[in-house]
CSV table of C-alpha atoms in Angstrom, one decimal:
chain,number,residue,atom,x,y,z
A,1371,UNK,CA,7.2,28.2,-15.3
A,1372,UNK,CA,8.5,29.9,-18.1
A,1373,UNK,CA,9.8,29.5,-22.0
A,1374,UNK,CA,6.4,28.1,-23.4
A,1375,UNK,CA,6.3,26.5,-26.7
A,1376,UNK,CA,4.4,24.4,-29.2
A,1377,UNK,CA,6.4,20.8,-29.9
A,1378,UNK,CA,5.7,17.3,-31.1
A,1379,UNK,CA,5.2,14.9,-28.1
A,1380,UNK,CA,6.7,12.2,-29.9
A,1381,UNK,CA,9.9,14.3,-30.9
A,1382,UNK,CA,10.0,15.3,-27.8
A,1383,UNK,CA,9.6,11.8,-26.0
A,1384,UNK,CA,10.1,9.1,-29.1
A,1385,UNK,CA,9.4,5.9,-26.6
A,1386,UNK,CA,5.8,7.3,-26.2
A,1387,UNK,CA,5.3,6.0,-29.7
A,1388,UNK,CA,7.1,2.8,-29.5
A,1389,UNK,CA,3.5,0.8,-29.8
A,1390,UNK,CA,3.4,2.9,-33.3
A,1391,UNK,CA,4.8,2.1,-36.7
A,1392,UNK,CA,4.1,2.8,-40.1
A,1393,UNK,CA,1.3,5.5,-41.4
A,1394,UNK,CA,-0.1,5.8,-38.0
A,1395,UNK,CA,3.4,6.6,-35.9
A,1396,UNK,CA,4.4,9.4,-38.6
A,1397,UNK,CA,0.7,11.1,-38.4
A,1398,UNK,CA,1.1,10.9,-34.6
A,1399,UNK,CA,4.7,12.9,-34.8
A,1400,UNK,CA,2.5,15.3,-36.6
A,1401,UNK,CA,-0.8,15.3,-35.3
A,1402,UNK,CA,0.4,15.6,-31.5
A,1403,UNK,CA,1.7,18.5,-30.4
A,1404,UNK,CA,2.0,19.6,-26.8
A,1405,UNK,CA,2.7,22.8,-25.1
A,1406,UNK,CA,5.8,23.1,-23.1
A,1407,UNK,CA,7.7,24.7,-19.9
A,1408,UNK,CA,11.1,25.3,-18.3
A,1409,UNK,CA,11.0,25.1,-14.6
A,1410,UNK,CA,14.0,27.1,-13.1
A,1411,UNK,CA,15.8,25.2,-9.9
A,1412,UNK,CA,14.5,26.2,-6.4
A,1413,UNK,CA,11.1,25.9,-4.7
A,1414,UNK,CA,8.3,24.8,-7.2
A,1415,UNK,CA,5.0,26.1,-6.2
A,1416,UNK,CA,2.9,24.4,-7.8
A,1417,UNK,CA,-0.2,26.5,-7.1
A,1418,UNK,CA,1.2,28.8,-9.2
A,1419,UNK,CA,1.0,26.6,-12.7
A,1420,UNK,CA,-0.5,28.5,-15.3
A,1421,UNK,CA,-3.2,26.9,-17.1
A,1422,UNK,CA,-3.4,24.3,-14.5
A,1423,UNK,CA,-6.3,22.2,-13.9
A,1424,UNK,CA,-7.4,18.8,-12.2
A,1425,UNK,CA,-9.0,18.1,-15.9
A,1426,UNK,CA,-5.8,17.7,-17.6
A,1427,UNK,CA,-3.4,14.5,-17.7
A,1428,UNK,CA,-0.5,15.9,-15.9
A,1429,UNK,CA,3.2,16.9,-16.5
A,1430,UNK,CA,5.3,14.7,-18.9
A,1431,UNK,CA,8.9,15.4,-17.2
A,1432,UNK,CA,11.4,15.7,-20.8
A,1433,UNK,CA,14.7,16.2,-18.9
A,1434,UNK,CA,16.1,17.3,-15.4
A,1435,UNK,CA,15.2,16.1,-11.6
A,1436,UNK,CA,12.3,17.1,-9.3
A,1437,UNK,CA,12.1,16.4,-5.6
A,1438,UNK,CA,8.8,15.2,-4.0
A,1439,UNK,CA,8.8,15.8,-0.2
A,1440,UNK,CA,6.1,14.5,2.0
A,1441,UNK,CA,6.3,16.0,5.8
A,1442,UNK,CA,4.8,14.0,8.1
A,1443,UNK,CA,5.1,15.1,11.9
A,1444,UNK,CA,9.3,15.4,11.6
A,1445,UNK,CA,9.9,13.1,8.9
A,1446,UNK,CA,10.3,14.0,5.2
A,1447,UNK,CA,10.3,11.4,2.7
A,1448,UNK,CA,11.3,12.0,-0.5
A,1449,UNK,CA,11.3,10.9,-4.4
A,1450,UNK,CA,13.2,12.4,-7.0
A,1451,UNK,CA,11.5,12.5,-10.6
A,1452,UNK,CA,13.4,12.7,-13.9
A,1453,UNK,CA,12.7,12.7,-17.9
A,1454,UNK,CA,9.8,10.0,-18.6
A,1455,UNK,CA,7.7,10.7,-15.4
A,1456,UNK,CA,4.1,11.6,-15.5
A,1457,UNK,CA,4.0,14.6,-12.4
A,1458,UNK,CA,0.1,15.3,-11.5
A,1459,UNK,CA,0.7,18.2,-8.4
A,1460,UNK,CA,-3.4,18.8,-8.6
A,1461,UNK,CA,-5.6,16.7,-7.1
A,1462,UNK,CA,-9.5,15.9,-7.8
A,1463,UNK,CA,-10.1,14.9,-3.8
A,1464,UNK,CA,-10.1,18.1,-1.6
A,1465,UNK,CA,-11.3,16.4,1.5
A,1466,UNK,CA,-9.0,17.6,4.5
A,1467,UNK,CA,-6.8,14.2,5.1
A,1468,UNK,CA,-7.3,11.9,8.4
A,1469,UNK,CA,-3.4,12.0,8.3
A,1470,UNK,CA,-1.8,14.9,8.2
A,1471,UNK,CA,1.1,15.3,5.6
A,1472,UNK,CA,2.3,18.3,3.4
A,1473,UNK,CA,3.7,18.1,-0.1
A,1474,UNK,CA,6.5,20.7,-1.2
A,1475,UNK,CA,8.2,20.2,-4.7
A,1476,UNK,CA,11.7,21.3,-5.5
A,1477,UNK,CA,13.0,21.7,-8.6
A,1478,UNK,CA,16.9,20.2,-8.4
A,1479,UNK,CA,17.9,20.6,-12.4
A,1480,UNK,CA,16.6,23.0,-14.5
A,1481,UNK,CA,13.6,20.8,-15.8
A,1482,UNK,CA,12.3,20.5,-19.1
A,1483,UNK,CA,8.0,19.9,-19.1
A,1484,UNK,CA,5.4,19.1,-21.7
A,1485,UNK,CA,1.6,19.8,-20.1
A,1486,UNK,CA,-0.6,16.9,-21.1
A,1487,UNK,CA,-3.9,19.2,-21.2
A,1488,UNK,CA,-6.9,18.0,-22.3
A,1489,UNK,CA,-6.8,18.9,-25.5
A,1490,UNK,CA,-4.0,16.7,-26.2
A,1491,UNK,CA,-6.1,13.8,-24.2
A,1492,UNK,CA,-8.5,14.4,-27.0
A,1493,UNK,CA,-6.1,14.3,-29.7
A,1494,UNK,CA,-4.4,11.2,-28.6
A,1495,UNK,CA,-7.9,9.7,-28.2
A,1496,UNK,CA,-7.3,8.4,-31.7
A,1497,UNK,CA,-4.2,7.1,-30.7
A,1498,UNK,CA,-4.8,4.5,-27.8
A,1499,UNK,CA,-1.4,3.0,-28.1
A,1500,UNK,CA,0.6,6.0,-26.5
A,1501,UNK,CA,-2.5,6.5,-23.8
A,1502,UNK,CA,-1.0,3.1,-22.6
A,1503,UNK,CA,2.1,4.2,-23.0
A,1504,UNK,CA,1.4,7.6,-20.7
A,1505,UNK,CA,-0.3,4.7,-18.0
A,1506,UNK,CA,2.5,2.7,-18.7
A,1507,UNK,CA,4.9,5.6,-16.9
A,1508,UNK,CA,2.3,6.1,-14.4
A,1509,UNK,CA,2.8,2.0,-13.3
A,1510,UNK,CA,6.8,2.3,-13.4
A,1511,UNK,CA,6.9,5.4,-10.8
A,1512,UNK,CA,4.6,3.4,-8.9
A,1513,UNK,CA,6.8,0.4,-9.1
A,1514,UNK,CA,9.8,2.2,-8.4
A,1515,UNK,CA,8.2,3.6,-5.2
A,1516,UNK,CA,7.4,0.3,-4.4
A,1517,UNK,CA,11.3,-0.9,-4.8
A,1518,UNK,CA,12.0,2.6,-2.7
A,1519,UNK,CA,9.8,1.6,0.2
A,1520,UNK,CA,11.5,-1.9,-0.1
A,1521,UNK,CA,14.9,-0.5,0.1
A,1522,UNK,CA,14.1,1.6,3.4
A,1523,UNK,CA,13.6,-1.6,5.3
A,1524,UNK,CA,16.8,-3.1,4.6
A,1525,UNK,CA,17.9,-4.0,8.1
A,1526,UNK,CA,20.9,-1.8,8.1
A,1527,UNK,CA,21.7,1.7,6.8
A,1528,UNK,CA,25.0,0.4,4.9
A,1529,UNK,CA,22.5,-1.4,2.9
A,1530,UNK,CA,19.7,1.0,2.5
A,1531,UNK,CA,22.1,3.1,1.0
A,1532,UNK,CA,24.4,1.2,-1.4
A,1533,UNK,CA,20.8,-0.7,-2.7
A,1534,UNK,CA,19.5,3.0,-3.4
A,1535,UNK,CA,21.9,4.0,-5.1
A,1536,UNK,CA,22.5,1.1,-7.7
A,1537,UNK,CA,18.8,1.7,-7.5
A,1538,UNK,CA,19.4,5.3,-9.2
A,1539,UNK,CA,22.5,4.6,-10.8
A,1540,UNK,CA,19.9,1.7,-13.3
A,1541,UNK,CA,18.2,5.1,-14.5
A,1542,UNK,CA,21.0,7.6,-13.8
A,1543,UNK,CA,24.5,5.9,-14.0
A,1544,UNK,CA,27.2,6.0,-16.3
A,1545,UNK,CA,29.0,3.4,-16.9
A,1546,UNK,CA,33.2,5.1,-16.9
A,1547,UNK,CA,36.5,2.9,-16.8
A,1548,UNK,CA,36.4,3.1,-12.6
A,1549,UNK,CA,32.6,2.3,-12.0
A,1550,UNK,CA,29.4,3.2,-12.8
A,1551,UNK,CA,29.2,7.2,-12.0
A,1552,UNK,CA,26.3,8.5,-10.8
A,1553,UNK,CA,25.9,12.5,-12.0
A,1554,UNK,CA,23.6,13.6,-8.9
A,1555,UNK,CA,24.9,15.5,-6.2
A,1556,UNK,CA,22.6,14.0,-3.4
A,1557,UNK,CA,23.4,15.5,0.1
A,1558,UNK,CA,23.8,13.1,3.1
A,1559,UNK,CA,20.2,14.9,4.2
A,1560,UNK,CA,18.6,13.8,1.0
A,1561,UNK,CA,19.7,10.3,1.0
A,1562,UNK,CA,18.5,9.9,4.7
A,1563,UNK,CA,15.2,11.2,3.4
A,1564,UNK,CA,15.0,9.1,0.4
A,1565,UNK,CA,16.1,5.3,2.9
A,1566,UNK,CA,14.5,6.4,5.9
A,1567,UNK,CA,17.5,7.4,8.1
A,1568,UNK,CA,18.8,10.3,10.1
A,1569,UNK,CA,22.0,12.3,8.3
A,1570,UNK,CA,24.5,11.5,11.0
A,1571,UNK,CA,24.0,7.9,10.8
A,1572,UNK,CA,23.9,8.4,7.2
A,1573,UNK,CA,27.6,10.0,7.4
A,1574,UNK,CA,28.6,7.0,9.4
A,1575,UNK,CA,27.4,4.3,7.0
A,1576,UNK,CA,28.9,6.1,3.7
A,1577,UNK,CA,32.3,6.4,5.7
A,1578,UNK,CA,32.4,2.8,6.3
A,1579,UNK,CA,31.1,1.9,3.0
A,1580,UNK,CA,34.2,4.4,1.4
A,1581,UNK,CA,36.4,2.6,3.3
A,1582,UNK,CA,35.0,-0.8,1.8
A,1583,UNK,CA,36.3,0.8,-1.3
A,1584,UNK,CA,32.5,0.3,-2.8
A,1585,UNK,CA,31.9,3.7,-2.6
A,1586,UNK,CA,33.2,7.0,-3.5
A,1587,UNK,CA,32.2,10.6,-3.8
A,1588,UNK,CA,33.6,12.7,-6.3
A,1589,UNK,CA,35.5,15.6,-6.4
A,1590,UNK,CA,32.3,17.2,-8.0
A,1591,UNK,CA,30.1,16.2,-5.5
A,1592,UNK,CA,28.5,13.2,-7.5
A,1593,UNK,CA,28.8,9.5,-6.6
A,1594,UNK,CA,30.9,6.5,-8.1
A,1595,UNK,CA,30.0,2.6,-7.8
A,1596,UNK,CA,32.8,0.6,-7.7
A,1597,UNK,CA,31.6,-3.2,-6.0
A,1598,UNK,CA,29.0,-5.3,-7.5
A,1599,UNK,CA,25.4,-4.5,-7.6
A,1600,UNK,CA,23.2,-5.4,-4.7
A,1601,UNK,CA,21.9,-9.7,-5.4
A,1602,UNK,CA,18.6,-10.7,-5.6
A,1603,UNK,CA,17.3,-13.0,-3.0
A,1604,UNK,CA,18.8,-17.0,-4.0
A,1605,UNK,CA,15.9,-19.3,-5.1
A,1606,UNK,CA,15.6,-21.1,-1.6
A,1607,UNK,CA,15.4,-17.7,0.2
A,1608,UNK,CA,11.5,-18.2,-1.1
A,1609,UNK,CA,11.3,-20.5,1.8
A,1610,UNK,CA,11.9,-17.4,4.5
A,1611,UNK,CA,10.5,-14.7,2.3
A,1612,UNK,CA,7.1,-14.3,2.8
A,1613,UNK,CA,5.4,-14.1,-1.0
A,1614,UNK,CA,2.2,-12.9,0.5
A,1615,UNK,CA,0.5,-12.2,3.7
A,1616,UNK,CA,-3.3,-12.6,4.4
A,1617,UNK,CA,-4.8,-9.1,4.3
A,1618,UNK,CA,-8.4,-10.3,5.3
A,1619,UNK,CA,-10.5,-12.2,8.2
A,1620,UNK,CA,-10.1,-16.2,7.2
A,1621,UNK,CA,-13.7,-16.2,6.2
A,1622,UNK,CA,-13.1,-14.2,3.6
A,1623,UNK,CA,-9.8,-15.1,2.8
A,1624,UNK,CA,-11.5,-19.1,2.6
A,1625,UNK,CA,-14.0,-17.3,0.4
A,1626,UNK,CA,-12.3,-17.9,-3.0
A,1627,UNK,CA,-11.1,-21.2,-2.1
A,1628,UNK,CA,-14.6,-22.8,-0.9
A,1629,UNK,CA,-16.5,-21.2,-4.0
A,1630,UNK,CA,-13.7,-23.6,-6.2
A,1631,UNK,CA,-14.8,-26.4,-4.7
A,1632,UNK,CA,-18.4,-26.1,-4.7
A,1633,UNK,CA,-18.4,-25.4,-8.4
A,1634,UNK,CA,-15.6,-28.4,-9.2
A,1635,UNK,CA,-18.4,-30.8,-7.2
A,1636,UNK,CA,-21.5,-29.5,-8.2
A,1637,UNK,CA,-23.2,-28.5,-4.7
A,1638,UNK,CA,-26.9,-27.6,-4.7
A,1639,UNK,CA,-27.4,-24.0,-2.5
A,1640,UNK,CA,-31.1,-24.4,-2.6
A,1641,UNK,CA,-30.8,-27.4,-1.2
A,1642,UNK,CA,-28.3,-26.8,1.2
A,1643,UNK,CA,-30.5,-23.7,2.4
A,1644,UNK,CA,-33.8,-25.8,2.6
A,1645,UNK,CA,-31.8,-28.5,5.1
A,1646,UNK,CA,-30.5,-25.7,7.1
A,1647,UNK,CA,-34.1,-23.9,7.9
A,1648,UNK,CA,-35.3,-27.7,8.7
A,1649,UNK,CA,-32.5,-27.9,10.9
A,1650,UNK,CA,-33.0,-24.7,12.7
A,1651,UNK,CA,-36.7,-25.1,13.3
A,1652,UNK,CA,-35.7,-28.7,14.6
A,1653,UNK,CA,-33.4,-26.6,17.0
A,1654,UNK,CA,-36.3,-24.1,17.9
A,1655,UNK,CA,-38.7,-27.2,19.0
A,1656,UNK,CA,-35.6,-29.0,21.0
A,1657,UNK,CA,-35.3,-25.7,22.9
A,1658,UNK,CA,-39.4,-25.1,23.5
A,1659,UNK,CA,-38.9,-28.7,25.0
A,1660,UNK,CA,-35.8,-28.7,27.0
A,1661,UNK,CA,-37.4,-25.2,28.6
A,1662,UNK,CA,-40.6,-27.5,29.2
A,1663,UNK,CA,-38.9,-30.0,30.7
A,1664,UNK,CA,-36.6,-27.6,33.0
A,1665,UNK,CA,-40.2,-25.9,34.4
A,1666,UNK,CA,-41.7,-29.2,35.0
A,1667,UNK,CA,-38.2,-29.9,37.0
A,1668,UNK,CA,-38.4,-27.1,39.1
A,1669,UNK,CA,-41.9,-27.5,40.0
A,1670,UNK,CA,-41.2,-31.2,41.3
A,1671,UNK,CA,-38.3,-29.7,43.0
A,1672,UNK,CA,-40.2,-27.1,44.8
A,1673,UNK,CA,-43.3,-29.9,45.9
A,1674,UNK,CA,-40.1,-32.1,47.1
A,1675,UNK,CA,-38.4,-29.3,49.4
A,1676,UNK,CA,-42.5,-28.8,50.9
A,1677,UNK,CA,-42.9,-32.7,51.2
A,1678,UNK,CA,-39.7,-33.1,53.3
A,1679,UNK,CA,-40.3,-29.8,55.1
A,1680,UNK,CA,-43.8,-31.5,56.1
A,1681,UNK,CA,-42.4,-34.6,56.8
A,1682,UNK,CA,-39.2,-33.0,59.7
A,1683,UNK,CA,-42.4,-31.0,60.9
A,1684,UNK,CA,-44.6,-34.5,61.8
A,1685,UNK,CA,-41.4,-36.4,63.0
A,1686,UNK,CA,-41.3,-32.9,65.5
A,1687,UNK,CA,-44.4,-33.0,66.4
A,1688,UNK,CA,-44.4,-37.2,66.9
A,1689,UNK,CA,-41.2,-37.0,69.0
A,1690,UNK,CA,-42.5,-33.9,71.3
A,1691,UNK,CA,-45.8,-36.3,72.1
A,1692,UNK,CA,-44.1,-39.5,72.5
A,1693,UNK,CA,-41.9,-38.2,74.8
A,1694,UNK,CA,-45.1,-36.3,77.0
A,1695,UNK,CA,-47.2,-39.1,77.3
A,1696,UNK,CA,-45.0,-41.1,80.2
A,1697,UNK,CA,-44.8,-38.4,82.1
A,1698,UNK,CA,-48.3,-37.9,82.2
A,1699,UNK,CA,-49.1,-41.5,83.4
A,1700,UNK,CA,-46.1,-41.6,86.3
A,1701,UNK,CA,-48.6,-38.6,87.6
């Protein structure tokens, strides 16, 4: 990082103080002042920042485009950063990851930085407005993530792509007499990286989608929109799109739900706990009886198997004499 200087957030970014007016938005153009950087393109390593620390805010991006790569086993994801976004490439947690992933940063535009140190997270402690308007950047990153991740599982990669970039074009485009131009020359690699695909099936699908005539690159190298941008989903597709899906067991999903009703209808928990140790010690007695009654079953079963084990040895013993005694008197 090089070319640091002193400069007024607010000149620098004015929709930071768009929660401002009056007295208070002019002393913040005054008051606030941040120090800034010029990031040169190639390779970012961000261990190198100077004056870098996990205690500061993080990197308010004022113009040009970052890459974000995460490696994980062969696959390399990526997110491309531009003016507005809050960049934070320190980390408090150090803990060695259960997954593991690498992060390398690539500067693609010369890019334009202000550090939000903490002194500046002290100064704008009197101004609470443009804190939510830093957290405010920090929730649209994550939402366009979220729209990214959506876009990747498009069922086809003709799709994935033309959805991604209208996706860009919203915060990059140019609107020109043939379409809406998009000034970014992304390489068939990088758009596979950023959908989710591999770059020969990626070369496929833009060929097809050129030849659609909704697509077309540049001489330049940058991209043109010519169709219609991608529809939302019509109002009965609500029926087939799943709003949510149940994240927890059904007892604690129920949980919510049953604690509703038992306030709506008034339900007595002392009293529905004082029933329920009545009717477990009620259980505790039945048991001590049935096993009573299963003893006393057993021991009449054994003294019946000895009574009728007596009783085949007597009708032995009566047949074996009955049958001696005749022959005794014929001698």
């Amino acid at each position: 990082m090089a070319d640091r200087q002193i400069a007024p957030l607010l000149e620098l970014d004015p929709d930071l103080g768009q929660l401002l007016d009056g007295d208070r938005l002019a002393t913040a153009q005054r008051e606030l002042l941040v120090s800034t950087r010029t990031l040169p393109p190639g390779v970012w390593d961000t261990a190198r920042l100077g004056g870098a620390s996990p205690e500061h805010i993080g990197l308010l991006v004022i113009e040009g485009i970052i890459a974000r790569e995460v490696l994980v086993s062969d696959i390399v994801s990526t997110e491309l950063l531009g003016p507005g976004d809050v960049v934070r490439p320190w980390q408090l947690d150090t803990a060695a990851p259960l997954l593991s992933h690498t992060v390398r940063w690539t500067v693609l535009a010369r890019t334009h930085a202000a550090l939000l140190d903490r002194r500046f997270a002290a100064d704008c402690g009197r101004y609470p407005e443009i804190g939510a308007a830093v957290v405010d950047r920090v929730n649209q990153r994550a939402l366009r993530l979220a729209i990214t991740q959506a876009i990747s599982q498009l069922n086809r990669v003709d799709r994935r792509l033309l959805a991604l970039l209208w996706h860009l074009a919203e915060r990059w485009g140019r609107v020109t007499s043939e379409g809406v131009a998009l000034p970014m020359t992304l390489s068939h690699r990088m758009l596979g990286q950023l959908i989710g695909a591999r770059r020969p099936t990626v070369s496929t699908a833009l060929s097809e989608l050129a030849r659609q005539g909704v697509l077309a690159r540049r001489s330049d190298g940058t991209w043109l929109l010519t169709s219609e941008p991608i529809a939302l989903p019509r109002p009965e597709g609500d029926r087939v799109i799943p709003i949510r899906r149940r994240m927890l067991p059904a007892a604690a999903a129920a949980a919510p739900a049953v604690a509703a009703v038992e306030a709506e209808h008034g339900i007595d928990h002392d009293g529905l706990r004082r029933a329920l140790r009545q009717v477990r010690e009620r259980c505790e007695t039945s048991k001590g009886e049935i096993r009573e009654i299963m003893a006393q079953t057993t021991r009449l079963t054994e003294d019946n198997a000895m009574l009728r084990a007596r009783c085949r040895v007597t009708r032995q013993q009566m047949r074996n004499g009955g049958a001696a005694r005749p022959h005794a008197v014929e001698g």
